Every structure is written in C-alpha cells, then in structure tokens.
Coordinates of C-alpha atoms and ligand atoms in Angstrom, one line a residue:
M1 CA -32.9 -118.3 8.0
A2 CA -32.8 -121.6 6.2
T3 CA -33.5 -123.5 3.3
P4 CA -36.7 -125.3 3.9
L5 CA -36.6 -129.0 4.7
T6 CA -37.5 -131.5 2.2
A7 CA -41.0 -133.2 2.6
D8 CA -39.1 -136.8 3.9
A9 CA -36.8 -134.5 6.0
L10 CA -40.0 -132.9 7.8
V11 CA -41.5 -136.2 8.2
R12 CA -38.4 -138.0 9.8
A13 CA -37.8 -134.6 11.9
L14 CA -41.7 -135.2 13.2
H15 CA -41.3 -138.9 13.9
A16 CA -38.0 -138.3 16.0
E17 CA -39.8 -135.9 18.2
G18 CA -42.7 -138.3 18.7
V19 CA -45.4 -136.9 16.8
T20 CA -48.3 -138.9 15.7
V21 CA -48.2 -138.2 11.8
R22 CA -51.1 -139.0 9.6
E23 CA -50.0 -138.4 5.6
H24 CA -52.8 -137.3 3.3
S25 CA -52.9 -138.4 -0.2
G26 CA -50.9 -136.0 -2.2
W27 CA -49.6 -133.7 0.6
R28 CA -46.2 -133.6 -0.9
T29 CA -46.8 -131.9 -3.8
H30 CA -49.9 -129.9 -2.7
N31 CA -48.8 -126.1 -2.4
R32 CA -48.7 -122.5 -3.6
N33 CA -45.2 -122.6 -5.0
H34 CA -46.5 -121.2 -8.4
K35 CA -47.7 -118.2 -6.9
G36 CA -44.4 -116.8 -5.2
A37 CA -41.4 -117.9 -3.2
W38 CA -41.1 -120.6 -0.5
G39 CA -38.0 -120.0 1.2
P40 CA -35.7 -119.2 2.9
V41 CA -37.8 -120.0 5.9
H42 CA -37.5 -118.4 9.4
G43 CA -39.6 -120.0 11.5
V44 CA -43.0 -121.8 12.3
M45 CA -46.1 -120.0 12.4
L46 CA -49.3 -121.3 14.7
H47 CA -52.9 -120.8 13.8
H48 CA -56.5 -122.0 14.9
T49 CA -58.7 -122.6 12.3
A50 CA -61.9 -120.9 13.8
G51 CA -64.1 -123.4 12.1
T52 CA -65.7 -126.9 11.6
D53 CA -64.7 -129.5 8.9
S54 CA -60.9 -128.5 9.5
L55 CA -59.4 -131.1 7.5
R56 CA -61.4 -130.0 4.2
L57 CA -60.9 -126.3 4.9
C58 CA -57.3 -127.0 5.4
R59 CA -56.9 -128.9 2.4
E60 CA -59.0 -127.1 0.1
G61 CA -59.4 -123.5 1.4
T62 CA -62.1 -121.5 0.1
A63 CA -63.1 -119.6 -3.1
V64 CA -61.2 -116.4 -2.0
L65 CA -58.5 -118.2 0.0
P66 CA -57.3 -121.5 -2.1
G67 CA -55.7 -124.3 -0.2
P68 CA -53.5 -125.5 1.0
L69 CA -54.0 -123.3 4.2
C70 CA -51.3 -125.1 6.1
I71 CA -48.6 -127.7 6.0
G72 CA -50.2 -129.6 9.0
L73 CA -53.6 -129.5 10.9
V74 CA -53.3 -130.4 14.6
T75 CA -56.5 -132.2 15.5
K76 CA -57.7 -132.3 19.1
D77 CA -56.7 -136.0 19.7
G78 CA -52.9 -134.5 19.0
T79 CA -52.8 -136.0 15.3
V80 CA -50.7 -134.0 12.9
H81 CA -52.3 -134.3 9.5
L82 CA -50.1 -133.3 6.9
L83 CA -52.2 -131.9 3.9
G84 CA -49.7 -129.5 2.1
F85 CA -46.1 -129.0 1.8
G86 CA -44.1 -125.7 0.5
R87 CA -45.8 -122.3 0.2
T88 CA -49.4 -122.4 1.8
N89 CA -52.0 -119.8 2.3
H90 CA -51.4 -119.4 5.9
A91 CA -49.7 -116.2 7.0
G92 CA -50.5 -113.4 4.4
A93 CA -48.7 -110.1 4.8
G94 CA -47.1 -109.1 8.1
S95 CA -44.6 -107.1 9.9
A96 CA -41.0 -106.7 8.7
A97 CA -40.0 -105.7 12.5
V98 CA -41.5 -109.0 13.6
L99 CA -39.7 -111.2 10.9
A100 CA -36.2 -109.4 11.9
A101 CA -37.2 -110.5 15.8
V102 CA -37.8 -114.0 14.6
T103 CA -34.6 -114.2 12.4
A104 CA -32.5 -112.8 15.3
E105 CA -34.5 -115.0 17.7
R106 CA -35.6 -112.0 19.8
T107 CA -38.3 -112.9 22.0
P108 CA -41.0 -111.7 22.6
P109 CA -41.5 -110.3 19.1
P110 CA -42.3 -106.6 19.2
P111 CA -46.0 -105.6 18.6
P112 CA -46.8 -106.1 14.8
G113 CA -46.0 -103.2 12.4
P114 CA -47.9 -102.7 9.3
D115 CA -48.4 -105.6 7.0
A116 CA -45.2 -105.4 4.3
V117 CA -43.8 -108.9 4.1
D118 CA -44.8 -111.9 2.6
G119 CA -45.2 -114.5 5.4
N120 CA -46.3 -117.4 3.2
A121 CA -42.9 -117.7 1.7
R122 CA -41.0 -117.1 5.1
F123 CA -42.7 -119.6 7.6
Y124 CA -44.0 -123.4 7.9
G125 CA -47.5 -123.0 8.6
F126 CA -49.6 -125.3 10.8
E127 CA -53.3 -124.8 12.0
I128 CA -54.7 -125.9 15.2
E129 CA -58.2 -127.3 15.3
N130 CA -60.2 -124.8 17.5
L131 CA -63.1 -122.5 17.2
G132 CA -61.1 -119.6 18.6
N133 CA -64.0 -118.2 20.5
G134 CA -62.2 -118.4 23.9
R135 CA -64.4 -121.1 25.2
D136 CA -63.2 -124.3 22.9
P137 CA -60.5 -125.9 24.9
Y138 CA -57.1 -127.1 23.6
P139 CA -56.9 -130.4 25.0
A140 CA -53.5 -131.6 26.5
P141 CA -52.7 -134.0 23.6
Q142 CA -53.3 -131.4 21.0
L143 CA -51.2 -128.7 22.6
A144 CA -48.2 -131.5 23.4
A145 CA -48.4 -132.1 19.6
V146 CA -48.1 -128.6 18.8
E147 CA -45.0 -128.1 21.2
R148 CA -43.4 -131.4 19.6
L149 CA -43.9 -130.5 16.0
S150 CA -42.4 -127.1 16.6
A151 CA -39.6 -128.7 18.5
A152 CA -39.2 -131.0 15.6
L153 CA -38.7 -128.1 13.0
C154 CA -36.4 -126.2 15.5
R155 CA -34.3 -128.9 15.9
A156 CA -34.0 -129.8 12.4
H157 CA -32.7 -126.2 11.7
G158 CA -30.8 -125.4 14.9
W159 CA -33.5 -122.6 15.9
G160 CA -34.5 -121.9 19.5
G161 CA -38.1 -121.6 20.6
A162 CA -38.0 -117.9 19.5
S163 CA -38.4 -119.1 16.2
V164 CA -42.2 -120.1 16.8
V165 CA -44.8 -117.4 16.5
G166 CA -48.6 -117.0 16.4
H167 CA -50.5 -115.5 13.5
R168 CA -51.6 -112.8 15.9
E169 CA -48.1 -111.9 16.7
W170 CA -47.1 -111.4 12.7
T171 CA -50.1 -109.1 11.9
R172 CA -52.7 -106.9 13.4
R173 CA -55.3 -108.3 11.2
K174 CA -55.4 -111.7 13.4
I175 CA -56.2 -113.1 17.1
D176 CA -54.9 -116.5 16.5
P177 CA -54.0 -118.6 18.0
T178 CA -55.8 -118.0 21.2
F179 CA -53.4 -120.0 23.8
S180 CA -50.1 -118.2 25.2
M181 CA -47.4 -118.2 22.6
T182 CA -45.0 -117.1 25.6
R183 CA -45.8 -120.4 27.4
M184 CA -45.7 -122.5 24.0
R185 CA -42.2 -121.1 23.3
A186 CA -41.1 -121.7 26.8
R187 CA -42.3 -125.5 26.2
V188 CA -40.4 -126.0 22.9
D189 CA -37.3 -124.5 24.6
S190 CA -37.6 -127.2 27.3
R191 CA -38.2 -130.1 24.8
L192 CA -35.3 -128.6 22.9
A193 CA -32.8 -128.8 25.9
A194 CA -33.9 -132.8 26.0
E195 CA -33.0 -134.9 23.4
P196 CA -35.9 -136.1 21.1
A197 CA -38.1 -138.9 22.1
G198 CA -36.3 -142.4 21.3
A199 CA -33.2 -140.8 20.6
S200 CA -29.8 -142.3 21.6
P201 CA -27.8 -140.4 24.3
P202 CA -26.1 -137.5 22.9
P203 CA -22.5 -137.2 22.0
V204 CA -20.6 -134.8 24.3
P205 CA -20.9 -131.4 22.3
S206 CA -17.8 -130.4 20.6
H207 CA -18.8 -126.9 20.5
E208 CA -19.7 -124.2 22.9
P209 CA -23.4 -123.7 23.6
F210 CA -25.2 -120.4 23.0
P211 CA -24.3 -118.5 26.2
G212 CA -27.6 -116.1 25.5
A213 CA -27.4 -112.9 24.0
A214 CA -27.1 -111.1 27.3
F215 CA -23.9 -112.6 27.8
F216 CA -22.5 -110.0 25.4
V217 CA -22.1 -106.7 26.9
P218 CA -19.3 -104.4 26.4
G219 CA -16.6 -104.9 28.8
R220 CA -17.4 -108.7 29.4
R221 CA -14.1 -110.7 29.6
S222 CA -14.1 -114.2 28.8
E223 CA -11.9 -116.8 27.3
L224 CA -15.2 -117.6 25.3
I225 CA -14.9 -114.1 23.7
T226 CA -11.4 -114.7 22.7
A227 CA -12.6 -118.0 20.9
V228 CA -15.5 -116.2 19.2
G229 CA -13.0 -113.5 17.7
E230 CA -10.7 -116.5 16.6
R231 CA -13.6 -118.2 14.7
L232 CA -14.9 -115.0 13.2
V233 CA -11.7 -114.4 11.9
A234 CA -11.3 -117.9 10.4
E235 CA -14.2 -117.2 8.7
G236 CA -12.6 -114.0 7.0
C237 CA -15.0 -111.7 9.2
G238 CA -12.8 -110.4 11.5
R239 CA -12.6 -106.5 11.7
Y240 CA -9.9 -106.3 14.3
A241 CA -7.0 -103.9 14.4
V242 CA -5.7 -105.8 17.5
G243 CA -6.7 -108.9 18.9
P244 CA -9.3 -110.7 18.8
G245 CA -8.8 -110.5 22.7
P246 CA -10.9 -111.6 25.8
V247 CA -13.1 -108.4 26.4
W248 CA -16.2 -107.9 24.2
G249 CA -15.9 -104.5 22.5
R250 CA -16.7 -102.5 19.4
A251 CA -14.5 -104.8 17.2
D252 CA -16.2 -107.9 18.2
V253 CA -19.5 -106.5 17.3
L254 CA -18.4 -105.4 13.7
S255 CA -16.9 -108.7 13.2
Y256 CA -20.0 -110.7 14.4
A257 CA -22.0 -108.4 12.3
A258 CA -19.9 -109.2 9.2
W259 CA -20.9 -112.8 10.0
Q260 CA -24.2 -112.1 10.3
R261 CA -24.5 -110.5 6.9
R262 CA -22.7 -113.4 5.6
L263 CA -25.6 -115.7 6.8
G264 CA -28.2 -113.8 4.9
Y265 CA -29.1 -111.4 7.8
T266 CA -29.7 -107.8 7.2
G267 CA -30.8 -104.6 9.0
A268 CA -31.6 -104.9 12.8
A269 CA -30.9 -108.7 12.2
A270 CA -27.3 -108.1 11.7
D271 CA -26.6 -105.9 14.7
G272 CA -23.6 -107.8 15.7
V273 CA -25.3 -109.2 19.0
P274 CA -25.1 -112.9 18.8
G275 CA -28.2 -115.1 18.6
R276 CA -28.8 -118.6 18.3
A277 CA -29.2 -119.6 14.9
S278 CA -26.0 -117.6 14.0
W279 CA -24.0 -118.8 16.9
D280 CA -24.7 -122.5 16.1
R281 CA -23.5 -122.1 12.6
L282 CA -20.4 -120.6 14.1
R283 CA -19.4 -123.6 15.6
V284 CA -17.0 -121.9 18.2
P285 CA -14.6 -125.1 19.7
R286 CA -15.0 -125.7 23.6
T287 CA -12.9 -123.5 25.7
G288 CA -13.2 -126.1 28.3
R289 CA -14.4 -123.5 30.7
G290 CA -17.2 -122.0 28.4
A291 CA -19.2 -118.7 29.3
A292 CA -18.1 -118.9 33.0
A293 CA -14.4 -118.7 32.0
Ligands
LIG301 ZN1 -54.0 -117.5 11.2

C-alpha cells in the first residue's frame, strides 16, 4: 500500500529504468479523480487494448467508458505514451481476495473471486497495444517496455514483481493481457534484482534484504529473527511476554501482524507473515549473517 507517486516522480522513475517515454499534452491532469478515490495504490495492472487506433481510444475512451483508460499506452515499438495520470478507467471492479494477495505480495494471485473492489482507485493502469486475438504478436521491444515500466513503479514503491497483475487475474470478466503474467513477474523481479539502467553502483545496503515469506516457519532459529523482534518492539508493535528471541513463534507472528496493521494492511494481508513491502519498511539492521545465521 502506498501513496501514489506524483507525475514528476513517475517520469523520473521511468527514465531511470531506461523506458522510452512520450508525454502527450495535458496528460498530467487528465484523469477520473472527480469520480472517486485515487490511492492508496497497491500495484500495477496490465491490459491489452484489443483494438486499433489505440492512442485515441486510451486517451478519450468511449461514450460508455470515458477516458483516460490508462496512465500509459505501450505501443509495439516499445514507447510508453503517457496519456493520463491518476484514477483512470482501466480496472473496474474486481476481486477482494486478489487485492489482499497483491497487497501481501503473494504470488501467483488466487483465481479472482466476485467483483467487489474498485480497482481504478488501487492500481496504476497500463494498456498494451495488441488485438488480443492470440495471433497478434507482442514484439520484444514492447514486452521489454512493459517489464521496465512495471519495474520502475515497483522500485519506486519498494514492491516486488508480485505487485504486478493482469486484468484477467483481477476479474472473471476479462481475458487481458494474453501473455504469461507469471513470466512477466519473473522478468520484473530479475530487473529489480539489478540496478536501474544508467544508475551508479549501489551503496552497500544497510538493512537486511527480505529473506522470503517461506523463511518464517514456526521453530526457525536465526539471529535475524531476534533482529526482527527488536525492530518490532522499537516500533511499539512488540507482543512478547518474554523475548524477542531467535526462534520464530506465536509472539513474533502477533507482533508482525501489529506492524502490518500499522502500515494499513487488514484481514489476510495482516496475518503476521512478513511480505516484501512490509519488510522493506521495517528496515531490519544488518545482523552481519543474514537469514543464514
Ligand atoms: Zn483490461
């Protein structure tokens, strides 16, 4: 969960990731914010246009679905055309279970449940020019641009590739986009593991990287778990009668759930199992030995 970037910050993030950007006139203030909430945002949603004259369609929409239909359109040459900014008519209503999974960065998301949540408020929407008939190709430069723009937003927000979803994963009503979202998320994750194009060498990170949700099984013993508990206590989220200590247990789960609730997660997204986004915000100092300790 995050406050949406500003338009300027979005452009900076796209450039830093090596995206070819074309800014169309008025895009920064072209949105549907007068029709409902914009943010907090939880991820990036990808679509295909399923039609021709995509630029005009995405900017203006139709009589029944007014534009903008997305923040940006990725054309076949790999250019990201910025057409709107803010709430756009791209996602419509979708699955609460999928939103919870994306928020907690559990991947792949579950099959979509009934339409229940306003996705236009919760996702950055991007359209990808394609007829969507299963025969129209997605050229390599176009998929590379999708990877880069998704990584740009994930990097800016401290998200992983699990925060990127396809429209068809959001609602049973849709089939777009017609490429593998699992593969696209893997591409985004590999890009995130490297530095953005053109960036200078990174400083040595001062905080422990996310060891993965699977690390946190009951009975796991690690110096890192003590460090997590100490941070939770420092944040006022400690729920320990004794400790914290090196063995992952019930009190750690309760404490971590308190931290997730502090960040605004609810329900299944505040289950006490660390996810990448909440982990990155906890900023656990280096133990020197990491998860292997
Ligand atoms: Zn769509």
